[in-house]
Short mmCIF file of N, CA and C in Angstrom, two decimals:
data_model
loop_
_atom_site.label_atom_id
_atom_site.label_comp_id
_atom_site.label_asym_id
_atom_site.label_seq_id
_atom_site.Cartn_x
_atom_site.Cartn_y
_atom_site.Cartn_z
N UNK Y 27 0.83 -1.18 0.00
CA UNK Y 27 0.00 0.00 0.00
C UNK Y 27 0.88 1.25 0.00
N UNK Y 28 0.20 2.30 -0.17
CA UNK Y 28 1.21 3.73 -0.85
C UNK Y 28 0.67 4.68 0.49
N UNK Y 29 1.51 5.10 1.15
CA UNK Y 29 1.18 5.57 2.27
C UNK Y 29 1.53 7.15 1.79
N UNK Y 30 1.33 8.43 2.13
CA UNK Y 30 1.38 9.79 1.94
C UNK Y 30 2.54 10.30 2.92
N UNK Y 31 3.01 11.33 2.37
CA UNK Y 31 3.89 11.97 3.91
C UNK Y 31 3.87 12.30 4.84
N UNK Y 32 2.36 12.57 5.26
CA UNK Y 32 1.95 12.76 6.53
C UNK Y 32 1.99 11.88 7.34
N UNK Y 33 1.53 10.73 6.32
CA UNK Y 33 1.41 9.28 7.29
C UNK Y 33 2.75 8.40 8.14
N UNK Y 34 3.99 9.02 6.51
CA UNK Y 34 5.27 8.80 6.60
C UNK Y 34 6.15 9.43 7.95
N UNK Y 35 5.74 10.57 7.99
CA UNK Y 35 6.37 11.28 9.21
C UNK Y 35 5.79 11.16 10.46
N UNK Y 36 4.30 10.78 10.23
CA UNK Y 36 3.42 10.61 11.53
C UNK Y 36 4.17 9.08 12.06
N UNK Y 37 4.43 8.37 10.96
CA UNK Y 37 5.17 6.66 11.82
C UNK Y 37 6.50 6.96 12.42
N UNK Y 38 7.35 8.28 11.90
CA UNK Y 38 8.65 8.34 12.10
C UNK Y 38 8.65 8.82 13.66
N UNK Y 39 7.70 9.65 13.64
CA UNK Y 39 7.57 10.60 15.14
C UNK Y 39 7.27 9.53 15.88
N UNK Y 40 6.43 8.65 15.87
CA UNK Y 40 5.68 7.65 16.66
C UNK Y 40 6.99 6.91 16.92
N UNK Y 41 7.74 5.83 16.06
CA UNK Y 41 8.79 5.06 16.00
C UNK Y 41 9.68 5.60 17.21
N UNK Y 42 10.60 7.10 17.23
CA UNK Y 42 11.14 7.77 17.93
C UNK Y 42 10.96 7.77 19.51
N UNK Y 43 9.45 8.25 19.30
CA UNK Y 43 8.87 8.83 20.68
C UNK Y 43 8.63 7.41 21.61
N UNK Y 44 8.20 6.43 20.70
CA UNK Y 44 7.89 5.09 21.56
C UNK Y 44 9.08 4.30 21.70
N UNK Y 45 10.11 5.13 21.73
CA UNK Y 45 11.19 4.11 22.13
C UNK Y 45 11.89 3.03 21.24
N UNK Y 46 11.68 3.35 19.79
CA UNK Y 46 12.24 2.63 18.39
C UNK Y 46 11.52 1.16 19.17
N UNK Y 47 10.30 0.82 19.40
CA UNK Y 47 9.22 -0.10 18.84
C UNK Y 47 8.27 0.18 17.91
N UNK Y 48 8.23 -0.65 16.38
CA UNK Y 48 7.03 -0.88 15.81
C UNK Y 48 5.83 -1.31 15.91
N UNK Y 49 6.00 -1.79 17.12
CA UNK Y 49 4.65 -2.28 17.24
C UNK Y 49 3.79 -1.35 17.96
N UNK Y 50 4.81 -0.52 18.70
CA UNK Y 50 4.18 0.90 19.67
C UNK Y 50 3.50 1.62 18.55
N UNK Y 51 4.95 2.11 17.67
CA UNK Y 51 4.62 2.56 16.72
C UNK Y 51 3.02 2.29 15.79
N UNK Y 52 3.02 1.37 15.30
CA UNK Y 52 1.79 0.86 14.64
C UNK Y 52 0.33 1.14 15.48
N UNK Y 53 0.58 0.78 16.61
CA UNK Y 53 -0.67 1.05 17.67
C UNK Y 53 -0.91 2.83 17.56
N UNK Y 54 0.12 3.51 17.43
CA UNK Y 54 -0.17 4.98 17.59
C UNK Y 54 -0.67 5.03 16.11
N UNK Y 55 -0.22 4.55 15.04
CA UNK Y 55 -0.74 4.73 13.92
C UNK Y 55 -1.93 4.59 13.57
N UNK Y 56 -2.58 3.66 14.40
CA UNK Y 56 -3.88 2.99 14.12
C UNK Y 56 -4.74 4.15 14.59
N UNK Y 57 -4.41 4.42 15.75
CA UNK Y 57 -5.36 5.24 16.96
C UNK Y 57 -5.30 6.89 15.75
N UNK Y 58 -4.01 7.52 15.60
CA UNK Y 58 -4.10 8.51 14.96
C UNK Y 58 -4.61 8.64 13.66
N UNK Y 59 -4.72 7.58 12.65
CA UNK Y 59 -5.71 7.56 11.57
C UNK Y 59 -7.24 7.25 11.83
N UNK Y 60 -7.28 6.76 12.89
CA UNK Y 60 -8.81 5.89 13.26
C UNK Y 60 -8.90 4.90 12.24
N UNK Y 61 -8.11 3.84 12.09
CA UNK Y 61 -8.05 3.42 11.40
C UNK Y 61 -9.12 1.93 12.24
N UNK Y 62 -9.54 0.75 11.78
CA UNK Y 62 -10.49 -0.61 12.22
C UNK Y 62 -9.06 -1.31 12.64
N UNK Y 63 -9.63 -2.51 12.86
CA UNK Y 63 -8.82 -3.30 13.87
C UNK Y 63 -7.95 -4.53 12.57
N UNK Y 64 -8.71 -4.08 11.65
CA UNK Y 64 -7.75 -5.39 10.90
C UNK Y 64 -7.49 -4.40 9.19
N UNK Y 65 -7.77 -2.82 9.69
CA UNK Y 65 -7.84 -2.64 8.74
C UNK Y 65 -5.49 -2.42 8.10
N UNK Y 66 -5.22 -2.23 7.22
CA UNK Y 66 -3.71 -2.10 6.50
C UNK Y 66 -2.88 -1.44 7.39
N UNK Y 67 -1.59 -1.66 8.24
CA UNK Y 67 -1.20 -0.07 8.92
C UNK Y 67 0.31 -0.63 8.30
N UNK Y 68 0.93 0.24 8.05
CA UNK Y 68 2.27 0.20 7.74
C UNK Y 68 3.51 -1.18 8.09
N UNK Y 69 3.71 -2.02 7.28
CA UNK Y 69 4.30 -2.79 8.15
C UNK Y 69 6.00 -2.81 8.34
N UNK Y 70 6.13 -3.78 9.43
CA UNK Y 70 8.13 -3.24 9.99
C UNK Y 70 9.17 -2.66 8.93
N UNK Y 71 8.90 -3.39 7.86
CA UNK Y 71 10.01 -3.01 6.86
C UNK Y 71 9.79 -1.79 6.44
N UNK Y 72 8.59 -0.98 6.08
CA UNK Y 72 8.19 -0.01 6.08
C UNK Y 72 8.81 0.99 6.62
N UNK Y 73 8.54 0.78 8.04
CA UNK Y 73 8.72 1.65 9.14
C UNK Y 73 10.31 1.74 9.39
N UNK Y 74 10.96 1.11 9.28
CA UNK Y 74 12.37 0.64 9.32
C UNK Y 74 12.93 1.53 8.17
N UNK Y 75 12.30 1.40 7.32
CA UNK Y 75 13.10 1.71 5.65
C UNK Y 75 12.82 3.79 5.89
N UNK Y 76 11.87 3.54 6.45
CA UNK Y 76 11.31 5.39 6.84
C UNK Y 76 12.49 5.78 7.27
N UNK Y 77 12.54 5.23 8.89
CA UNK Y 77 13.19 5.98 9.82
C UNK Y 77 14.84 5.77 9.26
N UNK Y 78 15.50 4.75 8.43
CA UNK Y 78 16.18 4.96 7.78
C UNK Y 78 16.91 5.84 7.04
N UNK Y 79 15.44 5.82 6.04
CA UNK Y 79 15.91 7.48 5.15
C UNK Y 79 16.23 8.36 5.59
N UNK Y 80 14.82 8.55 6.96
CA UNK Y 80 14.68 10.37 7.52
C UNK Y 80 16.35 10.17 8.29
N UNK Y 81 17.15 9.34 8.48
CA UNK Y 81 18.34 9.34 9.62
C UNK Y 81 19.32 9.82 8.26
N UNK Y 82 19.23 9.54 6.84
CA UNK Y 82 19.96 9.74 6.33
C UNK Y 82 19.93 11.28 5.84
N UNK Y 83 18.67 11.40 5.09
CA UNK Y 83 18.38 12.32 4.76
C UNK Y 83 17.60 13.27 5.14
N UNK Y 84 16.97 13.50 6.58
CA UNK Y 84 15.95 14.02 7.18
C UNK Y 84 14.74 14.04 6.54
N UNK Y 85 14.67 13.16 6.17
CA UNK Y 85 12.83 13.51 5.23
C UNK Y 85 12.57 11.99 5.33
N UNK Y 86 11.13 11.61 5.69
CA UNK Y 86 10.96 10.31 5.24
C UNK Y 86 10.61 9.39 4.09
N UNK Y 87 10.64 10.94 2.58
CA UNK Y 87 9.92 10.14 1.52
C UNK Y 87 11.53 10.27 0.86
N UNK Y 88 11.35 9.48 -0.27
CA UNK Y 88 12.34 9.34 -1.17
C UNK Y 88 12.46 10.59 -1.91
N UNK Y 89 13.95 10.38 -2.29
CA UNK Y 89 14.57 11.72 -3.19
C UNK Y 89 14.33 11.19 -4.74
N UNK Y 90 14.69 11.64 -5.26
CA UNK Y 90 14.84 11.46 -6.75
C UNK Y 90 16.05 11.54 -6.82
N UNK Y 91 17.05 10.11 -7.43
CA UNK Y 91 18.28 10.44 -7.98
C UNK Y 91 18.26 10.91 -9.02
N UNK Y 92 19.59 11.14 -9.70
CA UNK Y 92 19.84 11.51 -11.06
C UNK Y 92 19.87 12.90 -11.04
N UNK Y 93 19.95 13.36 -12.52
CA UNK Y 93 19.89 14.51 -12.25
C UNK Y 93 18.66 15.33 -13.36
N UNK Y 94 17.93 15.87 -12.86
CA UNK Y 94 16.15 16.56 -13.21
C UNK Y 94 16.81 16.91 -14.54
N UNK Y 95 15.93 16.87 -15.25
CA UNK Y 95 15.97 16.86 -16.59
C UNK Y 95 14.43 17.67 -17.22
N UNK Y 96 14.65 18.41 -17.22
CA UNK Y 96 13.00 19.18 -17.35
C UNK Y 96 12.96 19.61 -18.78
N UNK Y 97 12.13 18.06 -19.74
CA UNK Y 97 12.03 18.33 -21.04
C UNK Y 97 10.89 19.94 -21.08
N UNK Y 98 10.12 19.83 -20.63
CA UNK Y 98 8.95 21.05 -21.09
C UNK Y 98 9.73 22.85 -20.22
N UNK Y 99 10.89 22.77 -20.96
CA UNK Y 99 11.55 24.34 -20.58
C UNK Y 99 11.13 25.07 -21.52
N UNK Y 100 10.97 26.73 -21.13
CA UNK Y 100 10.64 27.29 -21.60
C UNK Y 100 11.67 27.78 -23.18
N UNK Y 101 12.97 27.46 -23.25
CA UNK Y 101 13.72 26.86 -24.29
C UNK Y 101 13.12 26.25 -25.22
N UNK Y 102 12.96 24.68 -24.24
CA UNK Y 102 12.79 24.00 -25.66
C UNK Y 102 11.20 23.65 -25.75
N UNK Y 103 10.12 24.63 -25.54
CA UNK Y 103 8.52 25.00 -25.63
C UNK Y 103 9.19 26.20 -27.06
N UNK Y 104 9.93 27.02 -26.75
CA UNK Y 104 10.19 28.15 -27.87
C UNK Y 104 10.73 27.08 -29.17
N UNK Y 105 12.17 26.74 -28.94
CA UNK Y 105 12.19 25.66 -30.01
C UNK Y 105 11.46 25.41 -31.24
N UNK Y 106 10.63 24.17 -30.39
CA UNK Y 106 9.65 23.58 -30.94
C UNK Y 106 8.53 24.33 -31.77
N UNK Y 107 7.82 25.52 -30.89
CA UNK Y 107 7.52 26.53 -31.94
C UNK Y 107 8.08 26.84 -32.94
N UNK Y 108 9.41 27.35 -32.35
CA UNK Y 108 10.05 28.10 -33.67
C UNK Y 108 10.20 26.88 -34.92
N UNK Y 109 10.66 26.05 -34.19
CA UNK Y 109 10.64 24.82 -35.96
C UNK Y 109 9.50 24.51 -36.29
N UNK Y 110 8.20 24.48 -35.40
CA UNK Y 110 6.93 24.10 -36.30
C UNK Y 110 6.23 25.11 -37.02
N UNK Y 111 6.86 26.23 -37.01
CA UNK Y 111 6.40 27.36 -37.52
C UNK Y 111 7.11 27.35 -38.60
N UNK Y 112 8.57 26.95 -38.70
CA UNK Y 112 9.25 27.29 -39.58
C UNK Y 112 9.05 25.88 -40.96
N UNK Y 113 8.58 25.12 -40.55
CA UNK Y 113 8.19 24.08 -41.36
C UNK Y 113 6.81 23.22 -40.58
N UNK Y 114 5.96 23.83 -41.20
CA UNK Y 114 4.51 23.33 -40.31
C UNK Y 114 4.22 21.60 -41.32
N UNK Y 115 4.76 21.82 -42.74
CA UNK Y 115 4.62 19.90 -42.97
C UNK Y 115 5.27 18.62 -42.56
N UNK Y 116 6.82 19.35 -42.02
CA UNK Y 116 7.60 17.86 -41.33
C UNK Y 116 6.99 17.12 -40.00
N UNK Y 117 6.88 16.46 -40.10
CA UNK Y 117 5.81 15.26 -38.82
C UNK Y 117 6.83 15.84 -37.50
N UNK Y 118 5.77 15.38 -36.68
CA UNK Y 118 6.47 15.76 -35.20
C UNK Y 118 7.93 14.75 -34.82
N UNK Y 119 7.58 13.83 -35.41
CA UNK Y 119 9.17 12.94 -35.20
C UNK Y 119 10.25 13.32 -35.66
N UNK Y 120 10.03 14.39 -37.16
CA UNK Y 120 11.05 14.85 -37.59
C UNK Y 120 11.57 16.15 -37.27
N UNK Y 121 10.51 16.78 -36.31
CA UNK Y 121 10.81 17.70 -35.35
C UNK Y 121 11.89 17.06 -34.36
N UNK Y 122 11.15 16.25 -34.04
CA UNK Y 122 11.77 15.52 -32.14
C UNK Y 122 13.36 15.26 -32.75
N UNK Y 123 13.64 14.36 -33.80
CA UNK Y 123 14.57 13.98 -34.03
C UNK Y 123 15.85 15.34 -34.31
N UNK Y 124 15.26 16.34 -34.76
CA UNK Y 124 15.96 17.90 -35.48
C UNK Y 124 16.13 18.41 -34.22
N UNK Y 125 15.55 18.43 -32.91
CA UNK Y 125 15.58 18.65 -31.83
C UNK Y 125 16.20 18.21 -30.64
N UNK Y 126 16.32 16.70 -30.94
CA UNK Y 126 17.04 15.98 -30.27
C UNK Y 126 16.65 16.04 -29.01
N UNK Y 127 14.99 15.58 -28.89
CA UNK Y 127 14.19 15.25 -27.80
C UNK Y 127 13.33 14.38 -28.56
N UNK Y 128 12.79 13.60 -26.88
CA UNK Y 128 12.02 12.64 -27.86
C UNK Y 128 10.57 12.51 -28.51
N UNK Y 129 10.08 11.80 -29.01
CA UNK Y 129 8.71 12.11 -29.97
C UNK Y 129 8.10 12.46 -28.89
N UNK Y 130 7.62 11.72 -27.68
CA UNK Y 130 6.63 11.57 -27.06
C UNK Y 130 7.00 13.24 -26.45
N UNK Y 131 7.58 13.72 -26.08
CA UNK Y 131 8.15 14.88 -25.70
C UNK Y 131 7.73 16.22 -26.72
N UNK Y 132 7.75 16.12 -27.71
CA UNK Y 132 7.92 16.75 -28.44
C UNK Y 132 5.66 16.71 -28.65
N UNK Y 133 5.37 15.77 -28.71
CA UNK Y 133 3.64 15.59 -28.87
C UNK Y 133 3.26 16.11 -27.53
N UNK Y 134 3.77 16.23 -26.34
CA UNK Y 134 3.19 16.90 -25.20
C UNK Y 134 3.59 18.23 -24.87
N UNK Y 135 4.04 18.54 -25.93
CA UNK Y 135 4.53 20.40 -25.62
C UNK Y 135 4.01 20.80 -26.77
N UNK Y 136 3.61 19.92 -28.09
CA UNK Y 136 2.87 20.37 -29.09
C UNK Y 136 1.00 20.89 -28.38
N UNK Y 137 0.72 19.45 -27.69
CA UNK Y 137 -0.67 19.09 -27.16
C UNK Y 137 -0.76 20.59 -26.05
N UNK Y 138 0.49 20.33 -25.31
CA UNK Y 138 -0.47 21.12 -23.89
C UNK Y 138 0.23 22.25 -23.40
N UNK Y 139 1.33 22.63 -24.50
CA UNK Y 139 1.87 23.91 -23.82
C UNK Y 139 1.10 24.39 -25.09
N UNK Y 140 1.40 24.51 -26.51
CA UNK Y 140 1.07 25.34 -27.52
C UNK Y 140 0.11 25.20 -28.09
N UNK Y 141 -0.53 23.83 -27.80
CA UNK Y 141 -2.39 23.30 -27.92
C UNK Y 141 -2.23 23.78 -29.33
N UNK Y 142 -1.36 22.91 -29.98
CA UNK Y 142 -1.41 22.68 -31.55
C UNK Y 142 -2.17 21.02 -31.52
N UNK Y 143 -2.99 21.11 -32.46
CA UNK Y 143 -3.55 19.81 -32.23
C UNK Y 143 -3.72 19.24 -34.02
N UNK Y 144 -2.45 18.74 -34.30
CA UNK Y 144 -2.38 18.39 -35.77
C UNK Y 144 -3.44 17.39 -36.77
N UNK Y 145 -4.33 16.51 -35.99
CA UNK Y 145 -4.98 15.83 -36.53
C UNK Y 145 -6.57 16.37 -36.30
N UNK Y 146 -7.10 17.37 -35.48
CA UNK Y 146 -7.97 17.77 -35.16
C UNK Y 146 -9.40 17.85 -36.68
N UNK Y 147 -9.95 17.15 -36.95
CA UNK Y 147 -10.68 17.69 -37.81
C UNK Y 147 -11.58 18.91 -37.96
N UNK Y 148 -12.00 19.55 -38.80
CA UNK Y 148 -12.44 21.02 -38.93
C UNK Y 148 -13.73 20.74 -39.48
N UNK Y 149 -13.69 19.78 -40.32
CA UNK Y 149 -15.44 19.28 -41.07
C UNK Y 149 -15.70 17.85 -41.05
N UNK Y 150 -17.25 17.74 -41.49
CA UNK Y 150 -17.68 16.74 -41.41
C UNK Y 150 -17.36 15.71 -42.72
N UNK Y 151 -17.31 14.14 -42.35
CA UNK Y 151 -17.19 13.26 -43.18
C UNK Y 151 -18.66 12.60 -43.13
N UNK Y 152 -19.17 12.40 -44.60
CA UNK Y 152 -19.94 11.53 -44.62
C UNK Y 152 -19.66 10.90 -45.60
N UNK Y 153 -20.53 9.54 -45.40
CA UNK Y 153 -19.80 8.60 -46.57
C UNK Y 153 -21.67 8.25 -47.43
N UNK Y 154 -20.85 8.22 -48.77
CA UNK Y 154 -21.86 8.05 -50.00
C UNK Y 154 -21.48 7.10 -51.02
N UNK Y 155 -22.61 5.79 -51.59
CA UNK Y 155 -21.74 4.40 -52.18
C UNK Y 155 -21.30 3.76 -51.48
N UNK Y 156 -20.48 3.13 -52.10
CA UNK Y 156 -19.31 2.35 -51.54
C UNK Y 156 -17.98 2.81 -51.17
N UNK Y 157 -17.45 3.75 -52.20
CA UNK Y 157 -16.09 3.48 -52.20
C UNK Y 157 -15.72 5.41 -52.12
N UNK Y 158 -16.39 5.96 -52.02
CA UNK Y 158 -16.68 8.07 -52.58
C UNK Y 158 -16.51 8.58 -51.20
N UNK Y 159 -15.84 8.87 -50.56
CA UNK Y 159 -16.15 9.54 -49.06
C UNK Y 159 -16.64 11.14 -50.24
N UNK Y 160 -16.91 12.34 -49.10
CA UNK Y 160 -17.74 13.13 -49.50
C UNK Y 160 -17.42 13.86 -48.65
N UNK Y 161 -17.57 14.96 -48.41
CA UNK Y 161 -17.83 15.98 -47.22
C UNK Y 161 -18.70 17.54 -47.67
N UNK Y 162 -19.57 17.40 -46.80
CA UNK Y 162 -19.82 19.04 -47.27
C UNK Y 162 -19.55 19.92 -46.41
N UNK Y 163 -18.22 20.59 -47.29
CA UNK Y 163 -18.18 21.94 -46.91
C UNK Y 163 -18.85 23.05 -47.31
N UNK Y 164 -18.45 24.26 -47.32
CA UNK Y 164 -19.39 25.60 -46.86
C UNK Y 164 -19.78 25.68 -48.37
N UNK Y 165 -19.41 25.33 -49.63
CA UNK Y 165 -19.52 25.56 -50.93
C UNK Y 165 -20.35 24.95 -51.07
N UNK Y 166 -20.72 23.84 -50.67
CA UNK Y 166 -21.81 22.69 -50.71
C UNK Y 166 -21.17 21.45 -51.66
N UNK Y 167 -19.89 21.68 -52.08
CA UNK Y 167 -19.68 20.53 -53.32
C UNK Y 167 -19.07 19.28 -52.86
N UNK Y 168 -19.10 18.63 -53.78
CA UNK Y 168 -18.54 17.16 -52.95
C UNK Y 168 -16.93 16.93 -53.20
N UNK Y 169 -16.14 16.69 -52.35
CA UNK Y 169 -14.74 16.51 -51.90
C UNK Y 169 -14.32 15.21 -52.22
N UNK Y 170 -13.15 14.52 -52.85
CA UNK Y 170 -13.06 13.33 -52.19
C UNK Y 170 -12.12 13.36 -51.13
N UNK Y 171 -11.83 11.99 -50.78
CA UNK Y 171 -10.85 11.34 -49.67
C UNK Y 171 -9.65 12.22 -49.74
N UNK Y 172 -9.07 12.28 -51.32
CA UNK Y 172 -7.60 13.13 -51.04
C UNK Y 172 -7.63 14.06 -51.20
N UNK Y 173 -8.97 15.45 -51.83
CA UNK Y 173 -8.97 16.18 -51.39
C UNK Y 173 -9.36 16.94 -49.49
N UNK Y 174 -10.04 16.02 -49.21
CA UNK Y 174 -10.07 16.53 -47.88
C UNK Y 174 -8.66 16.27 -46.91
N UNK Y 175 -7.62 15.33 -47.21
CA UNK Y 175 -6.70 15.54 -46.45
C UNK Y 175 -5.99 16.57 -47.02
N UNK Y 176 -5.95 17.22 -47.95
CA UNK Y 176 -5.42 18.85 -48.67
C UNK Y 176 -5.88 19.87 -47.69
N UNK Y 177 -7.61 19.47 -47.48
CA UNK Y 177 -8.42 20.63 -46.69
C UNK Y 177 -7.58 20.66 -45.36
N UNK Y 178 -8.15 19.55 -44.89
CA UNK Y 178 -7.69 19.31 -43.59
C UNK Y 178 -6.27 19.69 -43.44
N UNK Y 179 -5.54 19.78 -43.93
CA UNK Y 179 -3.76 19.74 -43.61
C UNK Y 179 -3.53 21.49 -43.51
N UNK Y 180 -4.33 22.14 -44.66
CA UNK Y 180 -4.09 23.12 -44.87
C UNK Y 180 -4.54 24.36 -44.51
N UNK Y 181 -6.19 23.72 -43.46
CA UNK Y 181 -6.78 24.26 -42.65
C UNK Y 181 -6.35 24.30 -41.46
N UNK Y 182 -5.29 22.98 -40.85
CA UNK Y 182 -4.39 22.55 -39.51
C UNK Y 182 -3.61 23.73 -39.41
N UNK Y 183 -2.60 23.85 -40.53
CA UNK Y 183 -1.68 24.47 -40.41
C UNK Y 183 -1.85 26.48 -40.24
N UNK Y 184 -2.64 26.34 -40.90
CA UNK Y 184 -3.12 27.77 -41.20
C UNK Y 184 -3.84 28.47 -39.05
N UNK Y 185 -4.42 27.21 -38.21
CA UNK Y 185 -5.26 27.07 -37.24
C UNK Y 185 -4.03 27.08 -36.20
N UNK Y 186 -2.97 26.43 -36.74
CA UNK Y 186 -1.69 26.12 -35.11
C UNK Y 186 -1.26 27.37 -35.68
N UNK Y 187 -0.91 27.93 -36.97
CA UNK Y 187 0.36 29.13 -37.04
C UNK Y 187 -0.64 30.13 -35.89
N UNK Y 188 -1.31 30.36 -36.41
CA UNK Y 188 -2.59 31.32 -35.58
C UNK Y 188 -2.42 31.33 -34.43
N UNK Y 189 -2.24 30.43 -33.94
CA UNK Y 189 -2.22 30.00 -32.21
C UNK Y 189 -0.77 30.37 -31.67
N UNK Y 190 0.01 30.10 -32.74
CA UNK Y 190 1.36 30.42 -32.70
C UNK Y 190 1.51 31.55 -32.16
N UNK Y 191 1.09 32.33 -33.09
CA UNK Y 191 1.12 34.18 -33.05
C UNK Y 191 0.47 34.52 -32.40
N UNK Y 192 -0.43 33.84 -31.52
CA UNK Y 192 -1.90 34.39 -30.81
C UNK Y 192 -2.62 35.10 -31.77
N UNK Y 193 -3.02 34.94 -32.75
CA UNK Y 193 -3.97 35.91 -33.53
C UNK Y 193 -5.17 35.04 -33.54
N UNK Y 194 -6.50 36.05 -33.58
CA UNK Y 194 -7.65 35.08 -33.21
C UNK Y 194 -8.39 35.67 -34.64
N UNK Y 195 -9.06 34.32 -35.40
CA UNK Y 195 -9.07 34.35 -36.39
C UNK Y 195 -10.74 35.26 -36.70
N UNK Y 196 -11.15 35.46 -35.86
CA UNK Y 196 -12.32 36.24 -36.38
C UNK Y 196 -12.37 37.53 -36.14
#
């Protein structure tokens, strides 16, 4: 079970104060959550591995090794603009790769910092026959399949530059 830091420091204080017993420990745990009589409470290794840390590191939750690596900087959020602006047809992989971050990286600073949303459709598909997709747009005429990915691509691009610049299109 995934215990919180409150809970983490509330066992460490307890552990301490009762004289480095867990089982003291655990009894104060129970009573201070109100927790039932058979309900989950932290068990020894737990409590052990806590008061551990906090002796090493004064804290009882874990650190993060390594060293932070913060793909979504305001750097490389500009970047990424600046190259999808500067070539709005190369796919986002061939961004990520020109960038030297990775795809998935590169689709979540597209999605949720600059809320470019490349596949977003703009009109409706309906299908007519068998084999004719169709769409009506505002002209009323009928489209096929490879003209609407023309529409669509060229309506995308025209919709993220916009967003780019903040200009609001009406």
């Amino acid at each position: 079970m995934r215990w919180n830091s409150e809970e983490r420091a509330f066992a460490v204080e307890a552990y301490f104060s009762s004289g480095c017993s867990v089982i003291a420990t655990q009894r104060a745990f129970r009573n201070r959550f109100n927790l039932a009589p058979l309900a989950p409470v932290p068990d020894r290794k737990s409590i052990v591995t806590w008061v551990t840390t906090f002796r090493q590191t004064a804290s009882a939750t874990k650190r993060r090794t390594g060293v932070p690596r913060p793909v979504r900087s305001p750097e490389n959020i500009e970047a990424v603009r600046a190259s999808m602006l500067r070539s709005p047809r190369r796919s986002a992989r061939k961004h990520a790769s020109a960038l030297r971050l990775s795809d998935r990286s590169v689709r979540r600073i597209l999605r949720d910092d600059l809320h470019f949303h490349p596949y977003k459709m703009a009109i409706r598909i309906r299908r007519y026959g068998s084999d004719l997709w169709t769409i009506n747009a505002d002209l009323g005429r009928r489209i096929t399949a490879i003209e609407v990915h023309e529409y669509q691509d060229s309506n995308t691009e025209i919709r993220n530059a916009m967003k780019a610049k903040k200009i609001d299109p009406r």
